[in-house]
GROMACS .gro file of C-alpha atoms in nm:
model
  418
    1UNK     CA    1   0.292   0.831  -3.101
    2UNK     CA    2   0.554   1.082  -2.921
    3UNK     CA    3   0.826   1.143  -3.106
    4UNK     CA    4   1.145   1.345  -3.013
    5UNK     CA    5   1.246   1.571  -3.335
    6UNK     CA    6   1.573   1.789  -3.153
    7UNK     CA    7   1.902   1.810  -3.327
    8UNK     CA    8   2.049   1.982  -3.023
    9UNK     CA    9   2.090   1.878  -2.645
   10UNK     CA   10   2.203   2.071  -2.338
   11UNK     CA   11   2.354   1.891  -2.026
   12UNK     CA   12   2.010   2.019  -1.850
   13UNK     CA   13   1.783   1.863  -2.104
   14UNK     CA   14   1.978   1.534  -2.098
   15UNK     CA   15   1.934   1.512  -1.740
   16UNK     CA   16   1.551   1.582  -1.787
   17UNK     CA   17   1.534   1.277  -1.962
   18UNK     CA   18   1.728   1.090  -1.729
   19UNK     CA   19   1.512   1.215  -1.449
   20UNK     CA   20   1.179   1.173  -1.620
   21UNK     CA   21   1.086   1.092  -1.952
   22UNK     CA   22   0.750   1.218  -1.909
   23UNK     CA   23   0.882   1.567  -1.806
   24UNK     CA   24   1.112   1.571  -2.126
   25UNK     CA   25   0.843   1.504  -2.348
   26UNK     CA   26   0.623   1.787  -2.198
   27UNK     CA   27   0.911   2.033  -2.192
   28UNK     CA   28   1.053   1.933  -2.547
   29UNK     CA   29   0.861   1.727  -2.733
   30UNK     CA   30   0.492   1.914  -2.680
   31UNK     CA   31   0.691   2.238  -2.629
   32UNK     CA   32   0.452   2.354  -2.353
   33UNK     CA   33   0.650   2.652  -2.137
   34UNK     CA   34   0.667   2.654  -1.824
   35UNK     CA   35   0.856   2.801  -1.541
   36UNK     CA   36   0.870   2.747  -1.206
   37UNK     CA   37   0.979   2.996  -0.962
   38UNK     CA   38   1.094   2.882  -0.613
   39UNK     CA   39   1.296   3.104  -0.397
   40UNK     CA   40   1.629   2.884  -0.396
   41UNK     CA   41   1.603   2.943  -0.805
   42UNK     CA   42   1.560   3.344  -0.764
   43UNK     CA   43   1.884   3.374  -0.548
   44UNK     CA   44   2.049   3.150  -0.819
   45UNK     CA   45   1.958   3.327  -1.109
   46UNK     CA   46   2.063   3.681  -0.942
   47UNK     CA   47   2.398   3.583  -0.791
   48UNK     CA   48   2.487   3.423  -1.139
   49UNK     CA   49   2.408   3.798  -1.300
   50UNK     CA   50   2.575   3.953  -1.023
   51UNK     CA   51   2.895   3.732  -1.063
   52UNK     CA   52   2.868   3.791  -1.430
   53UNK     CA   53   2.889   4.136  -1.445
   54UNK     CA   54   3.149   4.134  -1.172
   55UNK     CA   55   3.381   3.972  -1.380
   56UNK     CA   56   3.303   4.149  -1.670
   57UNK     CA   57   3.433   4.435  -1.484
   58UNK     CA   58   3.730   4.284  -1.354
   59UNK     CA   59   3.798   4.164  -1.718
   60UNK     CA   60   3.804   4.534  -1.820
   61UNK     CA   61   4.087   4.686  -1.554
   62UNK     CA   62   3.811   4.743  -1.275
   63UNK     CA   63   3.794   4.574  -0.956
   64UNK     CA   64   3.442   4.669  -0.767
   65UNK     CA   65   3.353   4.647  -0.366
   66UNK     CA   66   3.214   4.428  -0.180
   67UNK     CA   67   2.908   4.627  -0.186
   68UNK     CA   68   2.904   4.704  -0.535
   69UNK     CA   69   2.902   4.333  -0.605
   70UNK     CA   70   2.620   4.272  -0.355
   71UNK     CA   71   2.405   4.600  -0.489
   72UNK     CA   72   2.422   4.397  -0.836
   73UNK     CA   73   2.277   4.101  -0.686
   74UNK     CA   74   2.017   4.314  -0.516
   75UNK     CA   75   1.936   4.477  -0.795
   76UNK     CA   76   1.891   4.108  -1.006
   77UNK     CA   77   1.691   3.942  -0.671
   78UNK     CA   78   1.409   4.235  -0.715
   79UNK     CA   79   1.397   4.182  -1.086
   80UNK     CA   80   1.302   3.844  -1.041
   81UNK     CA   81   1.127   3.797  -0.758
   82UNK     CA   82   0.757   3.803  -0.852
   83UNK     CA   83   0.398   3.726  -0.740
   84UNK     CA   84   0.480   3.431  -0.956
   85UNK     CA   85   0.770   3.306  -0.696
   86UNK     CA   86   0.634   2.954  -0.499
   87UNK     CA   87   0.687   2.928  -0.216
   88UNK     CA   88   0.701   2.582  -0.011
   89UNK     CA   89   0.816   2.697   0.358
   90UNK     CA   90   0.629   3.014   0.467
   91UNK     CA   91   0.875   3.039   0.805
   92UNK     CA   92   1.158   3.192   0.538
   93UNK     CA   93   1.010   3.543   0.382
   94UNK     CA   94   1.154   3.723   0.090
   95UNK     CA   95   1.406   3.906   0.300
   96UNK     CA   96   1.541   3.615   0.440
   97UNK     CA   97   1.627   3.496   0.120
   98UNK     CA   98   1.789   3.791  -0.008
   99UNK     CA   99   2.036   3.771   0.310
  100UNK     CA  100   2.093   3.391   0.184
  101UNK     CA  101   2.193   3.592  -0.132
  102UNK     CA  102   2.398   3.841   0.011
  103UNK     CA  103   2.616   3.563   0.204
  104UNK     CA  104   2.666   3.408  -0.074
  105UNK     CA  105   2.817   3.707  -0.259
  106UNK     CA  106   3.008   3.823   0.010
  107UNK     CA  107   3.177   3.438   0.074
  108UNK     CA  108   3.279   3.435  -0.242
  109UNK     CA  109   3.391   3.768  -0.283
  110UNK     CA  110   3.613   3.718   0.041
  111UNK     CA  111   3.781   3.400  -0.083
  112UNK     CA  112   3.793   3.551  -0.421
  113UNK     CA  113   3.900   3.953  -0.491
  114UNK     CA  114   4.135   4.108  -0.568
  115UNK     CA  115   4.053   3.825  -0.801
  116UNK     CA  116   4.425   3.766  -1.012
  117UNK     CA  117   4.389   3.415  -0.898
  118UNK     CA  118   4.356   3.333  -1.296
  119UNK     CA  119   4.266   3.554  -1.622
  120UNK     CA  120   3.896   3.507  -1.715
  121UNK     CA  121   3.841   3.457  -2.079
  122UNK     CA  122   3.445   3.442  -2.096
  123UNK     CA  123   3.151   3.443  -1.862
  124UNK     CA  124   2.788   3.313  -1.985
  125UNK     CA  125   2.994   3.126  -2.269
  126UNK     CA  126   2.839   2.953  -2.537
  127UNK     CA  127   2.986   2.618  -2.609
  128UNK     CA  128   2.975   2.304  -2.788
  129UNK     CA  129   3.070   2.007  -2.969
  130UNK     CA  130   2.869   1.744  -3.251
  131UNK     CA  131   2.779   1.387  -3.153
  132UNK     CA  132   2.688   1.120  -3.422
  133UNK     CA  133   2.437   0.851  -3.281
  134UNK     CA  134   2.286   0.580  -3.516
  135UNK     CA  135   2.421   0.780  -3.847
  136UNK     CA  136   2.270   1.117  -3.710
  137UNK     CA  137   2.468   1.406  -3.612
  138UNK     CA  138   2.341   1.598  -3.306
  139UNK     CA  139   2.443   1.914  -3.116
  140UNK     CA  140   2.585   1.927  -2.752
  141UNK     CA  141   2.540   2.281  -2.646
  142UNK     CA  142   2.559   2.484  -2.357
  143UNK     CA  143   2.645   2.783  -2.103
  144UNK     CA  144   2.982   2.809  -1.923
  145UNK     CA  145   2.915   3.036  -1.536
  146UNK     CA  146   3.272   3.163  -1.670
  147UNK     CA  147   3.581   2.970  -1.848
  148UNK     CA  148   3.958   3.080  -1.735
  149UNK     CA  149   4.303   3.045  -1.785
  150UNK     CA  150   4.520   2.946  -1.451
  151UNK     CA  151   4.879   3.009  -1.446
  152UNK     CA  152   5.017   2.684  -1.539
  153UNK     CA  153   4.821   2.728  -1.855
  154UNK     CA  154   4.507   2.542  -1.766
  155UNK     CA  155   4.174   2.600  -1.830
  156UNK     CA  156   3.900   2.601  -1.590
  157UNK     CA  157   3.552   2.588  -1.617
  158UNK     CA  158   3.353   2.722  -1.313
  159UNK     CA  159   3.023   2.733  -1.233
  160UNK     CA  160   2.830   2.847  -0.949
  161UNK     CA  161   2.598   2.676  -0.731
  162UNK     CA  162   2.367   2.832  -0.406
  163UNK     CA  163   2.250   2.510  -0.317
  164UNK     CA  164   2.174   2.423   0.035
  165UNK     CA  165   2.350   2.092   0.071
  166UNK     CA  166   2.734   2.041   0.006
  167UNK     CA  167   2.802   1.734  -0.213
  168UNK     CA  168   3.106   1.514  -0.168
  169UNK     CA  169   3.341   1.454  -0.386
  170UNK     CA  170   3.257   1.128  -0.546
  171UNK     CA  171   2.938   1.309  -0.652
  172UNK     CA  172   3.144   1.608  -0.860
  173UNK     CA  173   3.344   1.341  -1.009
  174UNK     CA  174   3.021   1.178  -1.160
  175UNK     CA  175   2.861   1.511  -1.272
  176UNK     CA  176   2.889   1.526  -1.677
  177UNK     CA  177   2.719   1.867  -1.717
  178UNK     CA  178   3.095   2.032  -1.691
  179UNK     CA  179   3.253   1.731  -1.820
  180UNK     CA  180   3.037   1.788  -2.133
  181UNK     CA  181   3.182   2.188  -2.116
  182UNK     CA  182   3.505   2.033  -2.113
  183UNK     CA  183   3.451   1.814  -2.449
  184UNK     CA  184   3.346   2.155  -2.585
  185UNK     CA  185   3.651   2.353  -2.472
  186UNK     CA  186   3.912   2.069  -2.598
  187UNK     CA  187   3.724   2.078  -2.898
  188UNK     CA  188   3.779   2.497  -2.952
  189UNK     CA  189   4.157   2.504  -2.821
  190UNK     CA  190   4.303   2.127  -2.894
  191UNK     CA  191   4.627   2.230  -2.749
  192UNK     CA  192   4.467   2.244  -2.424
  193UNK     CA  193   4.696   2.011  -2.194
  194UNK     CA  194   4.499   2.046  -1.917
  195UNK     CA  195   4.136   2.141  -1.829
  196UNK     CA  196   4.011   2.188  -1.402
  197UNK     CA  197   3.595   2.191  -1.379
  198UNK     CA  198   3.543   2.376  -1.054
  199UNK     CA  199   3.198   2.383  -0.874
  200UNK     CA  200   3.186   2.675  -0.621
  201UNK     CA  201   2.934   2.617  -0.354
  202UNK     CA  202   2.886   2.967  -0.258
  203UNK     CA  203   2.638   2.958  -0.008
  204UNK     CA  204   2.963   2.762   0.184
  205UNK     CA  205   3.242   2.910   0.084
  206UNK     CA  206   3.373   2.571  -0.051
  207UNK     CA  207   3.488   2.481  -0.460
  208UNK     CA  208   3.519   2.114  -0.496
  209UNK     CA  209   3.774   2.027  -0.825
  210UNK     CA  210   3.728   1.746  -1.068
  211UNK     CA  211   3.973   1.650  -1.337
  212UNK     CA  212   3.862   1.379  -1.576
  213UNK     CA  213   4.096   1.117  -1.799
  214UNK     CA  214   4.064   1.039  -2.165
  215UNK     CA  215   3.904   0.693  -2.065
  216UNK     CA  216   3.656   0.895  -1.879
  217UNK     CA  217   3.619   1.140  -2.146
  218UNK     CA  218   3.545   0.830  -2.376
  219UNK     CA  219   3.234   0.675  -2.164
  220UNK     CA  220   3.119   1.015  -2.088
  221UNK     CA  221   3.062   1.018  -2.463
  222UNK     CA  222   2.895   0.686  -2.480
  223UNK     CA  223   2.668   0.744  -2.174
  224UNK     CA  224   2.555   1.084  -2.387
  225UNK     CA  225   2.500   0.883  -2.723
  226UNK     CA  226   2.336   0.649  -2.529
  227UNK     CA  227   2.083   0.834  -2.366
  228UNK     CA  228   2.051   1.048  -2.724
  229UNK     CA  229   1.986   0.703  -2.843
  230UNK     CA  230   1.708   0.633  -2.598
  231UNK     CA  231   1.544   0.991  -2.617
  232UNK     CA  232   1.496   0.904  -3.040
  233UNK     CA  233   1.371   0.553  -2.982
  234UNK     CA  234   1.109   0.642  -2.680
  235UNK     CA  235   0.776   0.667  -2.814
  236UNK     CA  236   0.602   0.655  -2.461
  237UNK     CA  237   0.770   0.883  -2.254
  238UNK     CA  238   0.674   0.664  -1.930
  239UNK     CA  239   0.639   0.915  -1.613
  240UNK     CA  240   0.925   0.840  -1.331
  241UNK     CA  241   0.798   0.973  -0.985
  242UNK     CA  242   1.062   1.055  -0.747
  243UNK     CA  243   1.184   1.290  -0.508
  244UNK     CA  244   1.247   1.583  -0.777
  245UNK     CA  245   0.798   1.553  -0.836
  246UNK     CA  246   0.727   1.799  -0.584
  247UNK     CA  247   0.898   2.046  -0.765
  248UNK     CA  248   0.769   1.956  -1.104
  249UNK     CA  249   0.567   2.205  -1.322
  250UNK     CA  250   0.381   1.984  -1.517
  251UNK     CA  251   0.187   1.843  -1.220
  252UNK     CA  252  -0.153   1.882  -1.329
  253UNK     CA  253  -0.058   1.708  -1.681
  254UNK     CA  254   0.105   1.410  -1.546
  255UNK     CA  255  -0.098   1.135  -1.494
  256UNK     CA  256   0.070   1.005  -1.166
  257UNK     CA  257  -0.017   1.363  -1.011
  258UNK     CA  258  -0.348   1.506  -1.215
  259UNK     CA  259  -0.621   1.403  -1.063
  260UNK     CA  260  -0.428   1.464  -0.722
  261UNK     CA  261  -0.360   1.813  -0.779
  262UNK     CA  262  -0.731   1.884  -0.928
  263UNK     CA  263  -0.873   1.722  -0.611
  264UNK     CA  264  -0.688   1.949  -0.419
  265UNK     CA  265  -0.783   2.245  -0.575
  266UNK     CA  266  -1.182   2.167  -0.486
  267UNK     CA  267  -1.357   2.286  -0.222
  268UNK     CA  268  -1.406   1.986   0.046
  269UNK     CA  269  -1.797   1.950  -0.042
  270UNK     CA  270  -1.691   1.941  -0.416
  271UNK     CA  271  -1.445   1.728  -0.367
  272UNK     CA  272  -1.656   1.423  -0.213
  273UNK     CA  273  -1.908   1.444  -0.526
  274UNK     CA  274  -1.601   1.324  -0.740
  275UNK     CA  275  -1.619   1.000  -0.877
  276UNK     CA  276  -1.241   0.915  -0.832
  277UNK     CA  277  -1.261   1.030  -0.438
  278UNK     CA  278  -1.559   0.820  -0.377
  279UNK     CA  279  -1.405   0.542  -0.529
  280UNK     CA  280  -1.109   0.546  -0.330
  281UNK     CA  281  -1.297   0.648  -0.024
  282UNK     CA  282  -1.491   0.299  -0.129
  283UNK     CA  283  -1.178   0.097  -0.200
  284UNK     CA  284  -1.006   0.222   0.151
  285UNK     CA  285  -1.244   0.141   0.353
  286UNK     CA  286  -1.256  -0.188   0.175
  287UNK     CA  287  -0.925  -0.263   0.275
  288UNK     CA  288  -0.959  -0.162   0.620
  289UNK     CA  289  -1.188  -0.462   0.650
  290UNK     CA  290  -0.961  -0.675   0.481
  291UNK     CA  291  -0.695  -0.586   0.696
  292UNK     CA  292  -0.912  -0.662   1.033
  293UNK     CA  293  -0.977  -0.991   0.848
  294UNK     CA  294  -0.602  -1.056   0.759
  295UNK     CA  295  -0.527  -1.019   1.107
  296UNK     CA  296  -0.822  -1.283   1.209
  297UNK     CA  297  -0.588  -1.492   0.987
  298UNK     CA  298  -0.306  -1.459   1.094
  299UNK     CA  299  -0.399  -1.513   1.459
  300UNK     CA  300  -0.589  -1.809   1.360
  301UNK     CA  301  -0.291  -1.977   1.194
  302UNK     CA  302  -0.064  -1.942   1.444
  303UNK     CA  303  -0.319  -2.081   1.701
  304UNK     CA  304  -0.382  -2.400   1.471
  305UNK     CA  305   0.049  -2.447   1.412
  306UNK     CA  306   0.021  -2.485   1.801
  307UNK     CA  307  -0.257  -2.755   1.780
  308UNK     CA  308  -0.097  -2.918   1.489
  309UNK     CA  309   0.211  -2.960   1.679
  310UNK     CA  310   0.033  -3.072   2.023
  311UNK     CA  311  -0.221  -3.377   1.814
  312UNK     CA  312   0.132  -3.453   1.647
  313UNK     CA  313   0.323  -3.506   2.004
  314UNK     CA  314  -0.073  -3.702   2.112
  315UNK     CA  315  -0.065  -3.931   1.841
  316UNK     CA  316   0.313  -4.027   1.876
  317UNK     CA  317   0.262  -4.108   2.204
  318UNK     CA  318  -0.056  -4.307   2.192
  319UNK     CA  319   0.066  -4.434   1.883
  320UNK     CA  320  -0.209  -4.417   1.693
  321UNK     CA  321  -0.227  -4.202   1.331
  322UNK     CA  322  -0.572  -4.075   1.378
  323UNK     CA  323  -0.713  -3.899   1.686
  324UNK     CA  324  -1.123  -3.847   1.729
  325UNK     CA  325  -1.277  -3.562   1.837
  326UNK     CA  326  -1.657  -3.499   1.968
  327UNK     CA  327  -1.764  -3.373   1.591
  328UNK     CA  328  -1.425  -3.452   1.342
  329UNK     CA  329  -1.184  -3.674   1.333
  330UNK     CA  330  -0.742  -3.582   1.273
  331UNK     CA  331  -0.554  -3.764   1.100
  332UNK     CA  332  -0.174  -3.704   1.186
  333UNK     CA  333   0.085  -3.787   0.870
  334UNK     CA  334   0.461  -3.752   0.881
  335UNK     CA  335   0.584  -3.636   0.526
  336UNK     CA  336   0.922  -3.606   0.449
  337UNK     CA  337   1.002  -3.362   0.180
  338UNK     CA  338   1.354  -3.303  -0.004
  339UNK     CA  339   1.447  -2.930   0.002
  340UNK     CA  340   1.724  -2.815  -0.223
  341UNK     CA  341   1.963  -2.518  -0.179
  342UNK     CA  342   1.859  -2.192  -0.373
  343UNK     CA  343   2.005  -1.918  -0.468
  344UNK     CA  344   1.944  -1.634  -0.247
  345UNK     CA  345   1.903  -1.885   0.074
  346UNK     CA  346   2.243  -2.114   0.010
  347UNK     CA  347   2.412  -1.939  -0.278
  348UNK     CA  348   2.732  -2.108  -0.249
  349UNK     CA  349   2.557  -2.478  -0.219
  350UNK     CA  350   2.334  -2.378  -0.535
  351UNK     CA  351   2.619  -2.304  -0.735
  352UNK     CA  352   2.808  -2.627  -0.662
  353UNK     CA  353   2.509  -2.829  -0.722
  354UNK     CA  354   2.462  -2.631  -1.047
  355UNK     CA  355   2.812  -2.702  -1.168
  356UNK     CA  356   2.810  -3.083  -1.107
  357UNK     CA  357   2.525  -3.098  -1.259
  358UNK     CA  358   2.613  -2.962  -1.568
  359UNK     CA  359   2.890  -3.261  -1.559
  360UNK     CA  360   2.632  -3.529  -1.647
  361UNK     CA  361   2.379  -3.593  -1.872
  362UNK     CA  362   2.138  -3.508  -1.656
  363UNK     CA  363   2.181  -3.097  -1.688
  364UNK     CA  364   1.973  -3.093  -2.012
  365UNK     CA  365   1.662  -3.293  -1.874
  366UNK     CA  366   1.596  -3.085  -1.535
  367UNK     CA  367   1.761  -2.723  -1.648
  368UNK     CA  368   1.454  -2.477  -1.593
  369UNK     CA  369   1.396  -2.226  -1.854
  370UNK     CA  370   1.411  -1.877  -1.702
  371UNK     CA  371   1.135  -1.709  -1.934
  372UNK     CA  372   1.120  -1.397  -1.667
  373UNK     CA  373   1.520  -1.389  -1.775
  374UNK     CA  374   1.427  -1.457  -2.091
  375UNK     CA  375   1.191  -1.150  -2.108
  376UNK     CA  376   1.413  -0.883  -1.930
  377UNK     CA  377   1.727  -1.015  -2.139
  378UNK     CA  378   1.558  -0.887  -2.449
  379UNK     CA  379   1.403  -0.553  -2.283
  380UNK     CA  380   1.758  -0.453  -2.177
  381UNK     CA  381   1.924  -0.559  -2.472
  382UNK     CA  382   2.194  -0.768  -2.266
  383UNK     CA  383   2.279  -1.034  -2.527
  384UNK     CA  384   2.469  -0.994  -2.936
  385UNK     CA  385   2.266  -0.905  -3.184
  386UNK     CA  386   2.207  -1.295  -3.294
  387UNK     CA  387   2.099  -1.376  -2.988
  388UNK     CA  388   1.853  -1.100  -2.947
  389UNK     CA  389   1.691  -1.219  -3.263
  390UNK     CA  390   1.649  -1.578  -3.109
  391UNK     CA  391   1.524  -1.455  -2.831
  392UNK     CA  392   1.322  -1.238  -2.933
  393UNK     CA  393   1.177  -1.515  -3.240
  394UNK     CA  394   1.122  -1.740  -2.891
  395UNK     CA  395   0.908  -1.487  -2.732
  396UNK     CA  396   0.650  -1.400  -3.044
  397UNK     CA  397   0.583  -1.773  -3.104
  398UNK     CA  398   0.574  -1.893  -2.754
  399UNK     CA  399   0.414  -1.546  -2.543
  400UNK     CA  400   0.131  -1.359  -2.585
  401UNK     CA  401   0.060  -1.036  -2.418
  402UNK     CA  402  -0.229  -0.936  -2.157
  403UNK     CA  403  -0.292  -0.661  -1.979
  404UNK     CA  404  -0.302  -0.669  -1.621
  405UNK     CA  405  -0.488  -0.325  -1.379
  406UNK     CA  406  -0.272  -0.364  -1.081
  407UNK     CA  407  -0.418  -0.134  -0.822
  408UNK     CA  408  -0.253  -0.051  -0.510
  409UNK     CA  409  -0.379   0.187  -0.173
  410UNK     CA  410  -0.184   0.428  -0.066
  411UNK     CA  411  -0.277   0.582   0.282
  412UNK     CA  412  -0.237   0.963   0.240
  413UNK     CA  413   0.010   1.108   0.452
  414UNK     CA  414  -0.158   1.361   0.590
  415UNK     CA  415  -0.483   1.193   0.734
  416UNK     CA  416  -0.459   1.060   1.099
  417UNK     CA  417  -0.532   0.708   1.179
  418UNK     CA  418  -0.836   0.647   1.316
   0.00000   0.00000   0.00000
């Protein structure tokens, strides 16, 4: 069994988790390093060395051009862009992205210099702050872009972003990554009165603020324990495919994407002599026949509601219950059935009927034991710890477990219809 040994998170690593387990236990529980390159993370890295250094210059008496700004980021963007750099859309070419770098600089640099807007006191700052979770102390650590002191005696934390899209403002005031910086900073300087985190969104021109409350501050700490809490006690590490998989460098490990991305990397004649491909070739065609038969079905029912409805309508009118035909015989019967309200279809009704029936003594002969409830109560730990017990003592006399292959066809995206 997996098993997470850190002492020591990071905002970034915490949000690994909470994107995919699976990812966190390749990247920090098997240690296995791996970077990927993309474009849109070489233009990051330089314009954060380029804005380091520039205010590592302005820190020291020295305010630098425009173009001595934009020759730093240069300088960083050849550095790191490699043969190793992936590369998704082939219509954008290296230089292209270095003039996405240089408008970035040169936004921020306009909005920015002569730059006495506030006093820096550290770029590329180490910070952080200890946690306890179950008994445990743990670390919170990580990088401020650059930490400042405003006039009114603030601090700020700032950090830089060259993203594409331009959050809102409901999604900066959710972010904990700076909100975590801030528990750090309060923690060095308790006097602090105040603390701003800043997000500048350089690629356009635009710094969105947040300032968080002590209530905040408090479930921001929770959430974190929380998840530290769920990181010690995961023992699986179950994969979470979403958007964010496309971009994943542990592709060919994962077991959602593996046998994709080895597929792909045959040659087309190779690739038919796999056993997986045939069997899905199999299974697909399969269901292609079972969907010509479905819609048999389906056109067949709807043909024999009509004649249901038309022998009804016969047999009321020659009043008579059963109606002969050259080879069968029908027999037409009028049932009456008692439909109650539910609760998606006639919520409001449900929950009457549900509270006058708890009135009489009736409730405790025809309540119906949710065991699906029952189930997902104890997997999400809803109830007290009494009731947990009991419910969990309920399940290990009255359940057993099986295991189930679900197996569902997905048409590939990129195949025409035929």
């Amino acid at each position: 069994m997996e098993e997470d040994r850190s002492s020591k998170f990071s905002p970034s690593k915490l949000d690994c988790y909470k994107e995919c387990p699976r990812r966190y236990q390749y990247r920090y529980v098997d240690k296995i390093a791996r970077r990927r390159k993309t474009p849109e993370t070489v233009v990051g890295t330089a314009v954060h060395a380029a804005f380091e250094e520039m205010y590592g210059l302005v820190s020291g008496g020295k305010l630098p051009s425009v173009l001595d700004v934009s020759a730093l980021f240069e300088g960083a963007f050849e550095k790191e862009w490699d043969e190793t750099v992936v590369v998704k859309d082939v219509r954008f070419t290296r230089a292209d992205w270095m003039n996405v770098g240089r408008q970035c600089v040169a936004q921020y640099y306009e909005a920015h210099q002569p730059f006495t807007e506030d006093r820096t006191v550290a770029v590329e700052k180490r910070v952080g702050f200890p946690i306890t979770v179950d008994g445990v102390e743990y670390r919170i650590e990580g990088y401020v872009d650059r930490l400042s002191l405003s006039p009114d005696g603030a601090f700020e934390i700032h950090d830089y972003k060259t993203a594409k899209s331009l959050p809102n403002q409901e999604y900066v005031d959710a972010d904990w990554q700076l909100a975590l910086y801030e528990l750090a900073v309060r923690r060095e300087w308790p006097d602090a009165q105040a603390v701003r985190l800043k997000w500048h969104y350089v690629r356009h021109g635009k710094t969105l603020t947040s300032v968080r409350d002590e209530a905040a501050r408090e479930r921001l700490r929770a959430d974190v324990a929380n998840t530290i809490a769920a990181i010690k006690h995961d023992h699986e590490f179950k994969p979470s495919p979403g958007p964010l998989c496309d971009w994943c460098e542990y592709r060919d490990l994962c077991p959602v994407f593996a046998h994709v991305e080895k597929v792909a990397a045959l040659p087309a004649a190779q690739r038919m002599q796999d056993d997986g491909v045939q069997l899905v070739n199999a299974l697909a065609e399969v269901e292609g026949k079972r969907r010509l038969v479905k819609d048999d079905l389906k056109a067949l029912d709807v043909e024999k509601e009509d004649l249901d409805q038309r022998l009804a309508q016969f047999a009321a009118k020659a009043d008579v219950t059963t109606v002969a035909g050259e080879t069968a015989e029908a027999t037409i019967k009028i049932k009456e059935d008692i439909r109650m309200p539910t609760k998606t279809g006639e919520p409001e009704r449900h929950a009457a009927l549900e509270h006058d029936a708890r009135q009489t003594q009736l409730w405790n002969e025809v309540v119906r034991l949710d065991t699906h409830a029952l189930i997902e109560g104890v997997r999400a730990k809803k109830w007290p710890e009494k009731m947990l017990r009991t419910a969990e003592a309920l399940i290990e006399r009255f359940g057993h477990r099986e295991a189930t292959t679900v197996v569902r066809l997905k048409r590939r995206s990129d195949v025409d219809d035929q």
